[in-house]
GROMACS .gro file of C-alpha atoms in nm:
model
  393
    1MET     CA    1  -1.695   1.267   0.610
    2PRO     CA    2  -1.581   1.615   0.498
    3ALA     CA    3  -1.459   1.653   0.140
    4THR     CA    4  -1.093   1.735   0.085
    5ILE     CA    5  -1.011   1.970  -0.204
    6ILE     CA    6  -0.646   1.971  -0.313
    7CYS     CA    7  -0.566   2.274  -0.528
    8ILE     CA    8  -0.291   2.213  -0.783
    9GLY     CA    9  -0.174   2.396  -1.089
   10MET     CA   10   0.119   2.551  -1.268
   11ALA     CA   11   0.304   2.851  -1.127
   12GLY     CA   12   0.111   3.173  -1.188
   13SER     CA   13  -0.224   3.002  -1.241
   14GLY     CA   14  -0.369   3.171  -0.932
   15LYS     CA   15  -0.389   2.882  -0.681
   16THR     CA   16  -0.332   3.094  -0.371
   17THR     CA   17  -0.581   3.360  -0.483
   18PHE     CA   18  -0.828   3.082  -0.565
   19MET     CA   19  -0.780   2.942  -0.214
   20GLN     CA   20  -0.846   3.285  -0.063
   21ARG     CA   21  -1.167   3.334  -0.260
   22LEU     CA   22  -1.288   2.979  -0.190
   23ASN     CA   23  -1.221   3.029   0.181
   24SER     CA   24  -1.416   3.357   0.179
   25HIS     CA   25  -1.700   3.202  -0.020
   26LEU     CA   26  -1.742   2.915   0.230
   27HIS     CA   27  -1.732   3.157   0.525
   28GLU     CA   28  -2.002   3.368   0.361
   29ASN     CA   29  -2.223   3.058   0.341
   30ASN     CA   30  -2.156   2.975   0.709
   31LYS     CA   31  -1.949   2.670   0.610
   32PRO     CA   32  -1.599   2.760   0.726
   33PRO     CA   33  -1.346   2.511   0.587
   34TYR     CA   34  -1.038   2.356   0.742
   35VAL     CA   35  -0.741   2.517   0.568
   36ILE     CA   36  -0.398   2.358   0.516
   37ASN     CA   37  -0.096   2.520   0.349
   38LEU     CA   38   0.167   2.288   0.202
   39ASP     CA   39   0.379   2.552   0.029
   40PRO     CA   40   0.692   2.598   0.244
   41ALA     CA   41   0.844   2.868   0.019
   42VAL     CA   42   0.554   3.114   0.019
   43TYR     CA   43   0.637   3.440   0.195
   44LYS     CA   44   0.286   3.550   0.284
   45ILE     CA   45  -0.058   3.397   0.234
   46PRO     CA   46  -0.382   3.600   0.227
   47PHE     CA   47  -0.583   3.359   0.445
   48ASN     CA   48  -0.560   3.202   0.788
   49CYS     CA   49  -0.441   2.841   0.808
   50ASN     CA   50  -0.534   2.572   1.057
   51ILE     CA   51  -0.221   2.376   0.963
   52ASP     CA   52   0.077   2.547   0.801
   53ILE     CA   53   0.388   2.360   0.689
   54ARG     CA   54   0.593   2.672   0.768
   55ASP     CA   55   0.516   2.631   1.138
   56SER     CA   56   0.715   2.309   1.154
   57ILE     CA   57   0.969   2.344   0.871
   58ASN     CA   58   1.199   2.639   0.799
   59TYR     CA   59   1.244   2.652   0.423
   60LYS     CA   60   1.559   2.868   0.431
   61LYS     CA   61   1.722   2.645   0.693
   62VAL     CA   62   1.654   2.343   0.476
   63MET     CA   63   1.834   2.511   0.187
   64GLU     CA   64   2.131   2.598   0.409
   65ASN     CA   65   2.159   2.269   0.596
   66TYR     CA   66   2.124   2.045   0.289
   67ASN     CA   67   2.291   2.276   0.032
   68LEU     CA   68   1.983   2.271  -0.191
   69GLY     CA   69   1.827   2.497  -0.447
   70PRO     CA   70   1.467   2.627  -0.435
   71ASN     CA   71   1.299   2.322  -0.589
   72GLY     CA   72   1.514   2.072  -0.400
   73ALA     CA   73   1.436   2.250  -0.072
   74ILE     CA   74   1.061   2.235  -0.147
   75VAL     CA   75   1.080   1.860  -0.212
   76THR     CA   76   1.287   1.804   0.102
   77SER     CA   77   1.048   2.013   0.312
   78LEU     CA   78   0.755   1.807   0.185
   79ASN     CA   79   0.948   1.488   0.260
   80LEU     CA   80   1.006   1.601   0.617
   81PHE     CA   81   0.641   1.701   0.654
   82SER     CA   82   0.514   1.372   0.513
   83THR     CA   83   0.688   1.181   0.793
   84LYS     CA   84   0.427   1.334   1.030
   85ILE     CA   85   0.127   1.291   0.802
   86ASP     CA   86  -0.032   1.045   1.046
   87LYS     CA   87  -0.043   1.316   1.314
   88VAL     CA   88  -0.186   1.566   1.065
   89LEU     CA   89  -0.462   1.321   0.971
   90SER     CA   90  -0.543   1.253   1.335
   91ILE     CA   91  -0.581   1.628   1.398
   92VAL     CA   92  -0.807   1.670   1.094
   93LYS     CA   93  -1.017   1.365   1.190
   94ASN     CA   94  -1.062   1.489   1.546
   95ARG     CA   95  -1.200   1.819   1.416
   96SER     CA   96  -1.392   1.678   1.118
   97GLU     CA   97  -1.729   1.727   1.288
   98ASN     CA   98  -1.680   2.105   1.280
   99PHE     CA   99  -1.642   2.154   0.903
  100ASN     CA  100  -1.771   2.022   0.571
  101ASN     CA  101  -1.465   2.088   0.357
  102CYS     CA  102  -1.089   2.072   0.395
  103ILE     CA  103  -0.900   2.280   0.137
  104ILE     CA  104  -0.527   2.234   0.074
  105ASP     CA  105  -0.290   2.470  -0.104
  106THR     CA  106   0.015   2.315  -0.273
  107PRO     CA  107   0.349   2.454  -0.402
  108GLY     CA  108   0.353   2.647  -0.728
  109GLN     CA  109   0.609   2.404  -0.869
  110ILE     CA  110   0.357   2.138  -0.962
  111GLU     CA  111   0.617   1.867  -1.024
  112CYS     CA  112   0.753   1.908  -0.670
  113PHE     CA  113   0.422   1.792  -0.530
  114ILE     CA  114   0.260   1.562  -0.785
  115TRP     CA  115   0.563   1.363  -0.898
  116SER     CA  116   0.743   1.342  -0.565
  117ALA     CA  117   0.713   1.058  -0.316
  118SER     CA  118   0.598   1.294  -0.042
  119GLY     CA  119   0.321   1.437  -0.263
  120SER     CA  120   0.193   1.085  -0.332
  121ILE     CA  121   0.205   0.998   0.039
  122ILE     CA  122   0.011   1.310   0.138
  123THR     CA  123  -0.247   1.271  -0.139
  124GLU     CA  124  -0.306   0.899  -0.078
  125SER     CA  125  -0.320   0.947   0.299
  126PHE     CA  126  -0.603   1.199   0.268
  127ALA     CA  127  -0.774   0.989   0.001
  128THR     CA  128  -0.787   0.686   0.232
  129GLU     CA  129  -0.955   0.884   0.511
  130PHE     CA  130  -1.173   1.142   0.331
  131PRO     CA  131  -1.342   1.188  -0.007
  132THR     CA  132  -1.066   1.369  -0.196
  133ILE     CA  133  -1.105   1.585  -0.509
  134LEU     CA  134  -0.833   1.747  -0.719
  135ALA     CA  135  -0.896   2.103  -0.840
  136TYR     CA  136  -0.662   2.167  -1.133
  137ILE     CA  137  -0.630   2.545  -1.170
  138ILE     CA  138  -0.560   2.680  -1.520
  139ASP     CA  139  -0.466   3.032  -1.626
  140THR     CA  140  -0.739   3.096  -1.883
  141PRO     CA  141  -0.583   3.393  -2.070
  142ARG     CA  142  -0.261   3.201  -2.129
  143CYS     CA  143  -0.454   2.899  -2.259
  144SER     CA  144  -0.579   3.103  -2.554
  145ASN     CA  145  -0.268   2.967  -2.727
  146PRO     CA  146  -0.348   2.614  -2.853
  147THR     CA  147  -0.003   2.482  -2.761
  148THR     CA  148  -0.027   2.612  -2.403
  149PHE     CA  149  -0.379   2.473  -2.378
  150MET     CA  150  -0.262   2.131  -2.492
  151SER     CA  151   0.026   2.137  -2.243
  152ASN     CA  152  -0.218   2.203  -1.958
  153MET     CA  153  -0.446   1.924  -2.073
  154LEU     CA  154  -0.156   1.677  -2.087
  155TYR     CA  155  -0.060   1.775  -1.733
  156ALA     CA  156  -0.419   1.727  -1.619
  157CYS     CA  157  -0.441   1.388  -1.791
  158SER     CA  158  -0.118   1.261  -1.637
  159ILE     CA  159  -0.220   1.382  -1.289
  160LEU     CA  160  -0.561   1.217  -1.317
  161TYR     CA  161  -0.418   0.878  -1.411
  162LYS     CA  162  -0.141   0.900  -1.154
  163THR     CA  163  -0.358   0.993  -0.855
  164LYS     CA  164  -0.674   0.805  -0.969
  165LEU     CA  165  -0.889   1.067  -0.795
  166PRO     CA  166  -1.185   1.276  -0.915
  167MET     CA  167  -1.068   1.593  -1.089
  168ILE     CA  168  -1.226   1.929  -1.165
  169ILE     CA  169  -1.074   2.150  -1.436
  170VAL     CA  170  -1.097   2.507  -1.307
  171PHE     CA  171  -1.043   2.783  -1.565
  172ASN     CA  172  -0.937   3.070  -1.343
  173LYS     CA  173  -0.930   3.443  -1.429
  174ASN     CA  174  -1.238   3.424  -1.650
  175ASP     CA  175  -1.293   3.793  -1.576
  176LEU     CA  176  -1.002   3.855  -1.816
  177ARG     CA  177  -1.087   3.589  -2.074
  178ASN     CA  178  -1.400   3.376  -2.088
  179GLU     CA  179  -1.341   3.002  -2.086
  180ASN     CA  180  -1.599   2.918  -2.355
  181PHE     CA  181  -1.331   2.893  -2.624
  182ALA     CA  182  -1.156   2.618  -2.425
  183LYS     CA  183  -1.479   2.429  -2.367
  184ASN     CA  184  -1.549   2.448  -2.740
  185TRP     CA  185  -1.201   2.310  -2.819
  186MET     CA  186  -1.263   2.017  -2.584
  187LYS     CA  187  -1.597   1.934  -2.745
  188ASP     CA  188  -1.519   2.003  -3.111
  189PHE     CA  189  -1.193   1.876  -3.260
  190GLU     CA  190  -1.238   2.072  -3.584
  191SER     CA  191  -1.268   2.403  -3.401
  192PHE     CA  192  -0.939   2.331  -3.227
  193GLN     CA  193  -0.775   2.259  -3.564
  194ASP     CA  194  -0.912   2.585  -3.702
  195SER     CA  195  -0.772   2.778  -3.407
  196LEU     CA  196  -0.438   2.603  -3.451
  197ARG     CA  197  -0.426   2.707  -3.819
  198ASP     CA  198  -0.528   3.062  -3.738
  199ASN     CA  199  -0.260   3.081  -3.471
  200SER     CA  200   0.001   2.956  -3.719
  201GLU     CA  201  -0.086   3.233  -3.965
  202LEU     CA  202  -0.018   3.492  -3.696
  203ASN     CA  203   0.312   3.338  -3.590
  204ASP     CA  204   0.611   3.170  -3.750
  205GLU     CA  205   0.530   2.858  -3.946
  206THR     CA  206   0.766   2.652  -3.733
  207SER     CA  207   0.611   2.757  -3.400
  208ASN     CA  208   0.268   2.592  -3.382
  209GLY     CA  209   0.085   2.540  -3.706
  210SER     CA  210   0.306   2.335  -3.935
  211GLY     CA  211   0.555   2.057  -3.934
  212TYR     CA  212   0.616   1.826  -3.643
  213MET     CA  213   0.457   2.049  -3.378
  214ALA     CA  214   0.124   2.078  -3.561
  215SER     CA  215   0.110   1.704  -3.624
  216LEU     CA  216   0.190   1.630  -3.259
  217ILE     CA  217  -0.073   1.868  -3.121
  218ASN     CA  218  -0.342   1.734  -3.358
  219SER     CA  219  -0.261   1.376  -3.258
  220MET     CA  220  -0.274   1.461  -2.887
  221SER     CA  221  -0.606   1.639  -2.925
  222LEU     CA  222  -0.755   1.326  -3.080
  223MET     CA  223  -0.604   1.110  -2.807
  224LEU     CA  224  -0.747   1.332  -2.531
  225GLU     CA  225  -1.098   1.331  -2.672
  226GLU     CA  226  -1.210   1.051  -2.439
  227PHE     CA  227  -1.029   1.219  -2.149
  228TYR     CA  228  -1.230   1.538  -2.207
  229SER     CA  229  -1.558   1.349  -2.188
  230THR     CA  230  -1.493   1.240  -1.830
  231LEU     CA  231  -1.400   1.583  -1.696
  232ASP     CA  232  -1.608   1.840  -1.511
  233ILE     CA  233  -1.520   2.193  -1.619
  234VAL     CA  234  -1.596   2.519  -1.445
  235GLY     CA  235  -1.490   2.878  -1.504
  236VAL     CA  236  -1.426   3.101  -1.202
  237SER     CA  237  -1.283   3.438  -1.120
  238SER     CA  238  -1.078   3.456  -0.803
  239TYR     CA  239  -1.093   3.835  -0.836
  240ASN     CA  240  -1.472   3.889  -0.823
  241GLY     CA  241  -1.591   3.547  -0.700
  242ASN     CA  242  -1.785   3.440  -1.009
  243GLY     CA  243  -1.843   3.068  -1.056
  244PHE     CA  244  -1.772   2.947  -0.702
  245ASP     CA  245  -2.131   2.837  -0.640
  246GLU     CA  246  -2.108   2.616  -0.948
  247PHE     CA  247  -1.770   2.492  -0.833
  248MET     CA  248  -1.910   2.376  -0.497
  249GLU     CA  249  -2.202   2.204  -0.671
  250ILE     CA  250  -1.953   2.007  -0.880
  251VAL     CA  251  -1.757   1.925  -0.561
  252ASP     CA  252  -2.069   1.769  -0.409
  253LYS     CA  253  -2.121   1.564  -0.725
  254LYS     CA  254  -1.759   1.452  -0.720
  255VAL     CA  255  -1.796   1.337  -0.359
  256ASP     CA  256  -2.076   1.104  -0.468
  257GLU     CA  257  -1.859   0.989  -0.759
  258TYR     CA  258  -1.572   0.922  -0.520
  259ASN     CA  259  -1.790   0.715  -0.288
  260GLU     CA  260  -1.940   0.519  -0.575
  261PHE     CA  261  -1.636   0.450  -0.793
  262TYR     CA  262  -1.305   0.577  -0.669
  263GLN     CA  263  -1.330   0.447  -0.315
  264LYS     CA  264  -1.404   0.094  -0.435
  265GLU     CA  265  -1.116   0.115  -0.681
  266ARG     CA  266  -0.879   0.237  -0.410
  267GLU     CA  267  -0.991  -0.041  -0.175
  268ARG     CA  268  -0.926  -0.295  -0.451
  269ILE     CA  269  -0.578  -0.152  -0.511
  270ILE     CA  270  -0.501  -0.153  -0.137
  271ASN     CA  271  -0.619  -0.514  -0.099
  272GLU     CA  272  -0.410  -0.624  -0.397
  273LYS     CA  273  -0.110  -0.446  -0.250
  274LYS     CA  274  -0.161  -0.619   0.085
  275GLU     CA  275  -0.194  -0.955  -0.089
  276ARG     CA  276   0.128  -0.899  -0.281
  277GLU     CA  277   0.307  -0.799   0.039
  278LYS     CA  278   0.173  -1.109   0.215
  279ILE     CA  279   0.295  -1.335  -0.065
  280LYS     CA  280   0.631  -1.160  -0.062
  281LYS     CA  281   0.665  -1.206   0.315
  282ASP     CA  282   0.566  -1.572   0.291
  283ASN     CA  283   0.826  -1.631   0.021
  284GLN     CA  284   1.092  -1.458   0.228
  285LEU     CA  285   0.996  -1.666   0.532
  286ASN     CA  286   1.007  -1.989   0.332
  287ASN     CA  287   1.349  -1.903   0.193
  288LEU     CA  288   1.473  -1.823   0.543
  289MET     CA  289   1.340  -2.153   0.678
  290LYS     CA  290   1.509  -2.341   0.395
  291ASP     CA  291   1.837  -2.166   0.469
  292LEU     CA  292   1.808  -2.258   0.837
  293GLY     CA  293   1.701  -2.616   0.760
  294ILE     CA  294   1.364  -2.572   0.931
  295LYS     CA  295   1.058  -2.746   0.793
  296ASP     CA  296   0.715  -2.593   0.800
  297LYS     CA  297   0.525  -2.800   1.056
  298LYS     CA  298   0.190  -2.744   0.893
  299LYS     CA  299   0.316  -2.841   0.548
  300SER     CA  300   0.492  -3.145   0.694
  301GLU     CA  301   0.169  -3.260   0.859
  302ASP     CA  302  -0.019  -3.207   0.535
  303ASN     CA  303   0.239  -3.408   0.345
  304ASN     CA  304   0.229  -3.684   0.605
  305ASP     CA  305  -0.149  -3.693   0.583
  306ASN     CA  306  -0.130  -3.719   0.207
  307ASN     CA  307   0.127  -4.000   0.224
  308VAL     CA  308  -0.038  -4.218   0.493
  309GLU     CA  309  -0.081  -4.581   0.388
  310VAL     CA  310  -0.391  -4.767   0.501
  311ILE     CA  311  -0.394  -5.139   0.589
  312SER     CA  312  -0.552  -5.232   0.256
  313ASP     CA  313  -0.265  -5.067   0.071
  314ILE     CA  314  -0.007  -5.259   0.277
  315GLU     CA  315  -0.188  -5.593   0.222
  316GLU     CA  316  -0.204  -5.530  -0.150
  317GLU     CA  317   0.168  -5.453  -0.157
  318ILE     CA  318   0.246  -5.778   0.033
  319GLU     CA  319   0.039  -5.985  -0.211
  320ASN     CA  320   0.217  -5.831  -0.507
  321ASP     CA  321   0.557  -5.903  -0.346
  322GLU     CA  322   0.463  -6.267  -0.281
  323LYS     CA  323   0.344  -6.314  -0.639
  324ASN     CA  324   0.672  -6.175  -0.769
  325GLY     CA  325   0.876  -6.397  -0.536
  326TYR     CA  326   0.996  -6.118  -0.308
  327GLU     CA  327   1.001  -6.135   0.069
  328HIS     CA  328   0.795  -5.864   0.219
  329GLY     CA  329   0.990  -5.859   0.546
  330LEU     CA  330   0.700  -5.933   0.783
  331ILE     CA  331   0.709  -6.229   1.026
  332ASP     CA  332   0.447  -6.422   1.219
  333LEU     CA  333   0.522  -6.344   1.582
  334GLU     CA  334   0.304  -6.630   1.712
  335SER     CA  335   0.459  -6.920   1.520
  336SER     CA  336   0.815  -6.805   1.461
  337GLU     CA  337   1.113  -6.906   1.675
  338ARG     CA  338   1.324  -6.610   1.792
  339GLU     CA  339   1.696  -6.631   1.775
  340TYR     CA  340   1.889  -6.475   2.061
  341THR     CA  341   2.234  -6.333   2.033
  342PHE     CA  342   2.293  -6.413   2.401
  343PRO     CA  343   2.083  -6.718   2.491
  344GLU     CA  344   2.169  -6.682   2.857
  345ASP     CA  345   1.989  -6.345   2.864
  346ARG     CA  346   1.665  -6.496   2.743
  347ASN     CA  347   1.516  -6.506   3.091
  348GLY     CA  348   1.577  -6.133   3.124
  349GLU     CA  349   1.310  -6.046   2.866
  350LEU     CA  350   0.956  -5.977   2.977
  351ARG     CA  351   0.717  -6.229   2.817
  352ASP     CA  352   0.407  -6.204   3.030
  353ASN     CA  353   0.274  -6.049   3.351
  354GLU     CA  354   0.312  -6.373   3.548
  355ASN     CA  355   0.691  -6.383   3.521
  356SER     CA  356   0.739  -6.006   3.548
  357ASN     CA  357   0.797  -6.009   3.929
  358ASP     CA  358   1.054  -6.296   3.906
  359VAL     CA  359   1.237  -6.113   3.632
  360ALA     CA  360   1.248  -5.790   3.836
  361LYS     CA  361   1.385  -5.983   4.141
  362SER     CA  362   1.652  -6.144   3.921
  363ILE     CA  363   1.762  -5.803   3.798
  364ARG     CA  364   1.790  -5.668   4.156
  365ASP     CA  365   1.997  -5.971   4.258
  366ARG     CA  366   2.239  -5.912   3.975
  367TYR     CA  367   2.282  -5.545   4.071
  368GLN     CA  368   2.336  -5.648   4.432
  369GLN     CA  369   2.610  -5.897   4.333
  370ALA     CA  370   2.779  -5.640   4.113
  371PHE     CA  371   2.769  -5.386   4.392
  372GLU     CA  372   2.916  -5.624   4.654
  373SER     CA  373   3.205  -5.718   4.424
  374ASN     CA  374   3.294  -5.356   4.348
  375ALA     CA  375   3.228  -5.202   4.687
  376LYS     CA  376   3.497  -5.384   4.884
  377THR     CA  377   3.737  -5.092   4.853
  378ALA     CA  378   3.473  -4.835   4.950
  379SER     CA  379   3.408  -4.729   5.308
  380SER     CA  380   3.176  -4.950   5.503
  381SER     CA  381   2.935  -4.669   5.597
  382VAL     CA  382   2.888  -4.556   5.240
  383ALA     CA  383   2.848  -4.918   5.127
  384GLU     CA  384   2.580  -4.978   5.386
  385ASP     CA  385   2.387  -4.666   5.283
  386ILE     CA  386   2.398  -4.766   4.919
  387ALA     CA  387   2.296  -5.123   5.007
  388LYS     CA  388   2.002  -4.989   5.206
  389TYR     CA  389   1.905  -4.769   4.917
  390ILE     CA  390   1.919  -5.055   4.669
  391ASN     CA  391   1.725  -5.289   4.899
  392GLY     CA  392   1.466  -5.021   4.941
  393GLN     CA  393   1.418  -5.003   4.565
   0.00000   0.00000   0.00000
């Protein structure tokens, strides 16, 4: 299955330029990707798209029709697009034999995509069908400030644990500032503290290096130490194309990691979700049946099977009753004398096969007598027909 690369990052980090360079790099290697644009507010994009959200959703009309601002219109546009995500996936799957990678550009407002319901739907939908990797794009020159660097790392950490997908940290614009300083900060806590102190000497004491802010940043850097150890880091330049070969090598490694770990974890989560939904539906059904006074046939049969008394149990109960002086309520049909409420009707009961014909004839005679006594007022023709009918019986 082709790998899906979702490019995310803060506004100004260079996501769209990164997408353009990645698209060009794959075309140069005769591996043209399948390109999807999910930014409805972008005016112009420097690459051709196979699927563009702007083709189906008019961003300005959304703002006008729903009286929304820029960010609200982006979220609403993504919500509208996510309602058709099944059709998008079917299109991508039908063409998946023609490409090795699917690259997706997202809105510059990172929170509009990552922390919205539509962003989760889109991400999880692709992750269930294809190996999906997140490329978190970082503006390297701006991260030279320790506070800005820590903010980006916290964003990356929260996105990783929310999406539960393989992530690549991409330090973009390394033609302006090399990313080695950031790699060193992630590996060596003391070097980050030294940079934080040096930065505080150049700025106001209350900005970064002292007081609450310094303590908070130091604590977060210690907390993120384990997070750093699980990340794959690469420096690229979307301007001159440096580092994209290394980036694609890491993508291939992340695909194997997805198939080995993340896919199993996602299947476990999906199965647990289905099990919870099944239990919830069963509970709702049971409550509905109780409200309607309907018993579960299967459970009733199971209860009846569990409560069945065998002959030995009944005999033991009778013996205990007799020992305690209680009557068990059973009679001996062979030796007992039956009492009849109407003794004259005794001959009407069927005792054996020998007397069954005589009893049946006696019953017909009684019906005939009753008919003759009550049919005197009826017409003779009708009486004769009924008499014939009764005699025929």
